mmCIF file of C-alpha atoms in Angstrom:
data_model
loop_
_atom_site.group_PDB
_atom_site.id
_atom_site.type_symbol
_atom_site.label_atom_id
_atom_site.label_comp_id
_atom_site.label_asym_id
_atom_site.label_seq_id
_atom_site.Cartn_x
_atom_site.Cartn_y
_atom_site.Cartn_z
ATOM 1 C CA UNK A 1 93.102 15.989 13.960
ATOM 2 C CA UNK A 2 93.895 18.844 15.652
ATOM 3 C CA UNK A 3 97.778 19.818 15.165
ATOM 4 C CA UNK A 4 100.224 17.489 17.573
ATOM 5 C CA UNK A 5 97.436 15.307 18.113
ATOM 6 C CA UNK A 6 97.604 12.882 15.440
ATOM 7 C CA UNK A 7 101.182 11.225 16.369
ATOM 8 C CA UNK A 8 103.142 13.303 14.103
ATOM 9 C CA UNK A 9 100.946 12.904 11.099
ATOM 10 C CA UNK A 10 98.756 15.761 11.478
ATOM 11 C CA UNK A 11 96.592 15.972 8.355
ATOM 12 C CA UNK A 12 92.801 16.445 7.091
ATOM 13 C CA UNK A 13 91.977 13.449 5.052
ATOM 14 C CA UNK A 14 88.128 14.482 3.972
ATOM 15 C CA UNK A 15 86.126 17.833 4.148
ATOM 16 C CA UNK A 16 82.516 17.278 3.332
ATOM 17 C CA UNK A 17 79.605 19.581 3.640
ATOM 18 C CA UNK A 18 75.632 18.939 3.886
ATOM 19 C CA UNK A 19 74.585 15.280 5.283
ATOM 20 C CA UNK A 20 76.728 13.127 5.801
ATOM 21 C CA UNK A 21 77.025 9.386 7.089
ATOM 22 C CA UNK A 22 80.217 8.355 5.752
ATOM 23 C CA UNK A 23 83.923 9.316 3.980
ATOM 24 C CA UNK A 24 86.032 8.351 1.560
ATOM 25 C CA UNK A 25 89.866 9.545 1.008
ATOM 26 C CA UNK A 26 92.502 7.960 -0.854
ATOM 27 C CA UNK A 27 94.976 5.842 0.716
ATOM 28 C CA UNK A 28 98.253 4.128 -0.562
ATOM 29 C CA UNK A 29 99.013 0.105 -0.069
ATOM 30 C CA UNK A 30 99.741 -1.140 2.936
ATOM 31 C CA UNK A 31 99.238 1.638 4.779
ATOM 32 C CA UNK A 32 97.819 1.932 8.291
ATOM 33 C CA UNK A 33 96.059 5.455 9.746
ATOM 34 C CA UNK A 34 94.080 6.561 12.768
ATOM 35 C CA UNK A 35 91.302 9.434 12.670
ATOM 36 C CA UNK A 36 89.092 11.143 14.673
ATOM 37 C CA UNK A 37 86.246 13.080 13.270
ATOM 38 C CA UNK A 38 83.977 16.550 14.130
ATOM 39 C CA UNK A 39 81.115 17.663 12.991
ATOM 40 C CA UNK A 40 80.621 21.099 11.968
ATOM 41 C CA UNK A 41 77.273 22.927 10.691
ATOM 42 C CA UNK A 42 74.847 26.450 11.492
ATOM 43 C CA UNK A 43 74.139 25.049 15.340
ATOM 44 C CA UNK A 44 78.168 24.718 16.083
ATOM 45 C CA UNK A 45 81.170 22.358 16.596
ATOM 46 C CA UNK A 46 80.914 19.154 18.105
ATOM 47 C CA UNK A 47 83.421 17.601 19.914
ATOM 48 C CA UNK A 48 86.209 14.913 18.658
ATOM 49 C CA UNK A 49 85.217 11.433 18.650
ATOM 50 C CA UNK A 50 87.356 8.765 19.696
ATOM 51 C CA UNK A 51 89.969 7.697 17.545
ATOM 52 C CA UNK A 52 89.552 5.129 14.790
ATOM 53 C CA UNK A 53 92.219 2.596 12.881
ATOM 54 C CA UNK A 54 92.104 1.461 9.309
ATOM 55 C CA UNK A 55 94.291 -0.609 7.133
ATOM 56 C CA UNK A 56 94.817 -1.392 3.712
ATOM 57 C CA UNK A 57 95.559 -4.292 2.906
ATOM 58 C CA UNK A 58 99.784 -5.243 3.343
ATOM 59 C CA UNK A 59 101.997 -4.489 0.233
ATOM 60 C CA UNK A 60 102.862 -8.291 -1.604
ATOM 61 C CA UNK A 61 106.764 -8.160 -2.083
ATOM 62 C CA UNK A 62 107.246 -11.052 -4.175
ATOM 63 C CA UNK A 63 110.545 -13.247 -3.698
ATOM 64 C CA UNK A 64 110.967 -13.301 -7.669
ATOM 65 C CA UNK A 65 111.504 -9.344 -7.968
ATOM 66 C CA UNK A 66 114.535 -7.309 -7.071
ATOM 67 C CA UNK A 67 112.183 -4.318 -6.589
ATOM 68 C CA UNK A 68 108.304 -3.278 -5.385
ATOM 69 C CA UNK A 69 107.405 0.198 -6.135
ATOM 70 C CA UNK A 70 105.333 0.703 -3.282
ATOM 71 C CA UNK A 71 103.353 3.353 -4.836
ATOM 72 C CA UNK A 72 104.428 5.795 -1.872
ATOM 73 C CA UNK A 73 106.100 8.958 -2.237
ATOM 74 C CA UNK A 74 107.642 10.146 0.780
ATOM 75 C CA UNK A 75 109.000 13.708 1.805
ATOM 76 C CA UNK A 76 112.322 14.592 3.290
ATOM 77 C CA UNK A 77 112.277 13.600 7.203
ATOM 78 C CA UNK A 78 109.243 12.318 7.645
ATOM 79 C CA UNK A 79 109.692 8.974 10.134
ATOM 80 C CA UNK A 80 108.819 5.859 8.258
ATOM 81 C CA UNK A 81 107.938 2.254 10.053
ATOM 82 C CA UNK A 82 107.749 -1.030 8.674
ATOM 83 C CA UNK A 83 106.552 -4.149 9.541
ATOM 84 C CA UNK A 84 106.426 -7.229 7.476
ATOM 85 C CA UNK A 85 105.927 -11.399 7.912
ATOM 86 C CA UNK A 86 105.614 -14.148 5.127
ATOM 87 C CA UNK A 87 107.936 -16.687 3.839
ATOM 88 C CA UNK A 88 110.426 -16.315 0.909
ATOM 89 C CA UNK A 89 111.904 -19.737 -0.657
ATOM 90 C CA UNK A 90 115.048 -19.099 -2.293
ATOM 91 C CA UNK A 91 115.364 -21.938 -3.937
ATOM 92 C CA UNK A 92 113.482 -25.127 -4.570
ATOM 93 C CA UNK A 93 114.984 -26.939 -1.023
ATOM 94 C CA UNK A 94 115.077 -23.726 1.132
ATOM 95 C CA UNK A 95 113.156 -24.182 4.267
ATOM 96 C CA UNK A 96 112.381 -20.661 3.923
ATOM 97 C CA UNK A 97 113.357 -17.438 4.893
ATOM 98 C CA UNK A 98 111.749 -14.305 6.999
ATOM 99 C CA UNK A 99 111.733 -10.936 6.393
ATOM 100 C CA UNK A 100 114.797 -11.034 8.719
ATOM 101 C CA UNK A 101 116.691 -13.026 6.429
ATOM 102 C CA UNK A 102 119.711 -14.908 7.911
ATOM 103 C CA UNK A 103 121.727 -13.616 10.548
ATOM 104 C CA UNK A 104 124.866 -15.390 10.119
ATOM 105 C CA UNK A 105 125.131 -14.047 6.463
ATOM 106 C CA UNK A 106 126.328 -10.566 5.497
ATOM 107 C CA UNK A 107 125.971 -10.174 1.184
ATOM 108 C CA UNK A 108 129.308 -10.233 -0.341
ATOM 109 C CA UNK A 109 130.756 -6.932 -1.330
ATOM 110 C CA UNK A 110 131.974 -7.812 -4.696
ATOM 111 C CA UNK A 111 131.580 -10.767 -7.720
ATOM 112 C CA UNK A 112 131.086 -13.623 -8.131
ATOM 113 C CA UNK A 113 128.119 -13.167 -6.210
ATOM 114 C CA UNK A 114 126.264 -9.896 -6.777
ATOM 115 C CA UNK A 115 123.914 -8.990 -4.229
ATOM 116 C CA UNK A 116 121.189 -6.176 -4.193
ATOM 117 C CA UNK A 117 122.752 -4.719 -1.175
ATOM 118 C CA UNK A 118 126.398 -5.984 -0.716
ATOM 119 C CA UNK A 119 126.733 -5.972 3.399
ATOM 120 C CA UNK A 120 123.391 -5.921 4.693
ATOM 121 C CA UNK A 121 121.798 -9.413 5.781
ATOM 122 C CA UNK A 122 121.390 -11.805 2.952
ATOM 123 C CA UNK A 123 117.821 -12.653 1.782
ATOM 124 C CA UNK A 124 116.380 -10.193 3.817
ATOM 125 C CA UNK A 125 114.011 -7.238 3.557
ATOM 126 C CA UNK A 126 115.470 -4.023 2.100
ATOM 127 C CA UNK A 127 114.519 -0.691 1.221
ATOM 128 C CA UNK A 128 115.671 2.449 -1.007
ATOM 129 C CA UNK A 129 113.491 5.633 -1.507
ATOM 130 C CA UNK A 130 114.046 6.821 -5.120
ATOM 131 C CA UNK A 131 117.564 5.476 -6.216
ATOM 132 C CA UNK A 132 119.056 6.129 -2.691
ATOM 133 C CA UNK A 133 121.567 3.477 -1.038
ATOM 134 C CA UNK A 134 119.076 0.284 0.318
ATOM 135 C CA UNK A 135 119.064 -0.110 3.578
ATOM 136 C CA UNK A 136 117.957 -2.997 6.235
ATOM 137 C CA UNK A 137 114.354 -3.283 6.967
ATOM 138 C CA UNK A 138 113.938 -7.015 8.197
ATOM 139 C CA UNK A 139 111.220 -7.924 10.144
ATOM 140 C CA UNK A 140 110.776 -4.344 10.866
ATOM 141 C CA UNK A 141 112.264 -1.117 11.120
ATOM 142 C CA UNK A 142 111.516 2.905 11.530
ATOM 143 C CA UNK A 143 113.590 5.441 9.607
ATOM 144 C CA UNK A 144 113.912 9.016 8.885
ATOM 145 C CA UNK A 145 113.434 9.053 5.451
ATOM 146 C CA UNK A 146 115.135 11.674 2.164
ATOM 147 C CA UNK A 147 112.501 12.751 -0.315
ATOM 148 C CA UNK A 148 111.242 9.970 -2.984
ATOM 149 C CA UNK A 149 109.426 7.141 -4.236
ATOM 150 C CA UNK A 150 109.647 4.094 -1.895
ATOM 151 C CA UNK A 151 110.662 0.361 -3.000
ATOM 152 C CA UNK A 152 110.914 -2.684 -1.156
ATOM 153 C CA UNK A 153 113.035 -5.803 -1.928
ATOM 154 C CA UNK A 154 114.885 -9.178 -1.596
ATOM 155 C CA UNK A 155 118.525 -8.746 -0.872
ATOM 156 C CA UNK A 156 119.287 -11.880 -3.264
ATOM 157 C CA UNK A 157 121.784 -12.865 -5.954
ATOM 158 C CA UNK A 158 119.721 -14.960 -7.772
ATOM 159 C CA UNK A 159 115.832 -14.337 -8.513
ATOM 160 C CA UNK A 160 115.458 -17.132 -10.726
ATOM 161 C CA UNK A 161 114.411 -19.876 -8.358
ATOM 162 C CA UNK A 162 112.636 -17.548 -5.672
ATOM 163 C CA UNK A 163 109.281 -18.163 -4.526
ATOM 164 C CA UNK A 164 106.605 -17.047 -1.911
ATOM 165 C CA UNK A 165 106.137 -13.682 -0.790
ATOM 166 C CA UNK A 166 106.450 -11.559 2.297
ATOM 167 C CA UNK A 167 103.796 -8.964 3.456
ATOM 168 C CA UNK A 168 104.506 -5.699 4.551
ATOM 169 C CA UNK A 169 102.272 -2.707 6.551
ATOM 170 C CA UNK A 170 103.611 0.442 6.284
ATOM 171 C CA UNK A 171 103.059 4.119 8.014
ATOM 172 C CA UNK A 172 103.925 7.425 7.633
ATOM 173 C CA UNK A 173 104.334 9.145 11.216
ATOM 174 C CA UNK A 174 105.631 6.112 13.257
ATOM 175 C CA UNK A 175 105.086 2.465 13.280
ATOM 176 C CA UNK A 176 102.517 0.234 11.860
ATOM 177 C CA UNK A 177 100.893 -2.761 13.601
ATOM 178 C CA UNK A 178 102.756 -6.084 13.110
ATOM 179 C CA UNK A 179 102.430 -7.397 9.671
#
C-alpha cells in the first residue's frame, strides 16, 4: 500500500517478479489484514486494485491454561485490537462465561484466592505482552501496546475444572472484525 493508505499498517507483504497469478506471505494466528495490489513490469505501473480482506483462522485460548503465547511479537506503540467470542465453563455447573467475564466481580487482590490479574474482571479475557502487567481485554479491546511477545488468558483462580474455549481475531493497526 502506498504509505498512509493502509490504516496505519503500511507494509509490503510480497514482491514477486516474472508471471504471476498469485502470492503467498506469512501471517501470524488470528490475524486479520487488507491489501491492495499493482502490477509492475517493462510496459509500466498499473494502477491499485481495490482492497482485499483475509483472515486466519481465530487464536483458541483454552479455559484450562493461564497463558496462550499468541505467537505475535509486537513493537513499542503500535495500536493493537482484539476481538474474541466462545464460552468458558469454569467449573462443571457454570452456565458459562464470555470473554467479558462477570461484571459484578473484580479478582481479589490478595490470598486465599489468587487470581491471574488481582482487580480486573474475574474470568475474563486478559492480556500481557512479554511479562508486562495483564490488562482487560473482554469481549474486545484496542491498546497501544510496549515492545514484546503477546499472551492471552483466563483471569481465574482455579484451572483445574475449566473447560471450553474462547476465540480471538487479532490486528495490528486497529481493530479486527468481531470474533
Amino acid at each position: 500500500c502506498p504509505v498512509g493508505s493502509c490504516g496505519g499498517s503500511d507494509a509490503t507483504l510480497a514482491t514477486s517478479t516474472g508471471p504471476v497469478t498469485s502470492a503467498s506471505f506469512a501471517v501470524t494466528p488470528g490475524t486479520y489484514q487488507c491489501f491492495r495490489v499493482q502490477a509492475i513490469n517493462d510496459a509500466g505501473t498499473s494502477g491499485w486494485s481495490s482492497y482485499g480482506c483475509a483472515s486466519t483462522p481465530g487464536l483458541t485460548v483454552a479455559g484450562a491454561r493461564m497463558w496462550t503465547d499468541s505467537s505475535i511479537r509486537v513493537g513499542s506503540g503500535e495500536r493493537l485490537g482484539l476481538t474474541a467470542a466462545g464460552t468458558i465453563y469454569m467449573a462443571g455447573s457454570d452456565p458459562g462465561k464470555s470473554p467479558a467475564g462477570d461484571p459484578n466481580c473484580l479478582a481479589a487482590p490478595s490470598p486465599p484466592d489468587t487470581w491471574v490479574a488481582p482487580g480486573l474482571t474475574c474470568w475474563s479475557l486478559i492480556a500481557r505482552i512479554g511479562s508486562g502487567s495483564p490488562f482487560e481485554v473482554g469481549a474486545s479491546t484496542e491498546v497501544i501496546t510496549t515492545a514484546g511477545e503477546l499472551y492471552l488468558g483466563v483471569n481465574d483462580n482455579n484451572f483445574t475444572d475449566n473447560s471450553g474455549s474462547w476465540t480471538v481475531r487479532i490486528k495490528l493497526g486497529g481493530m479486527p472484525p468481531p470474533a
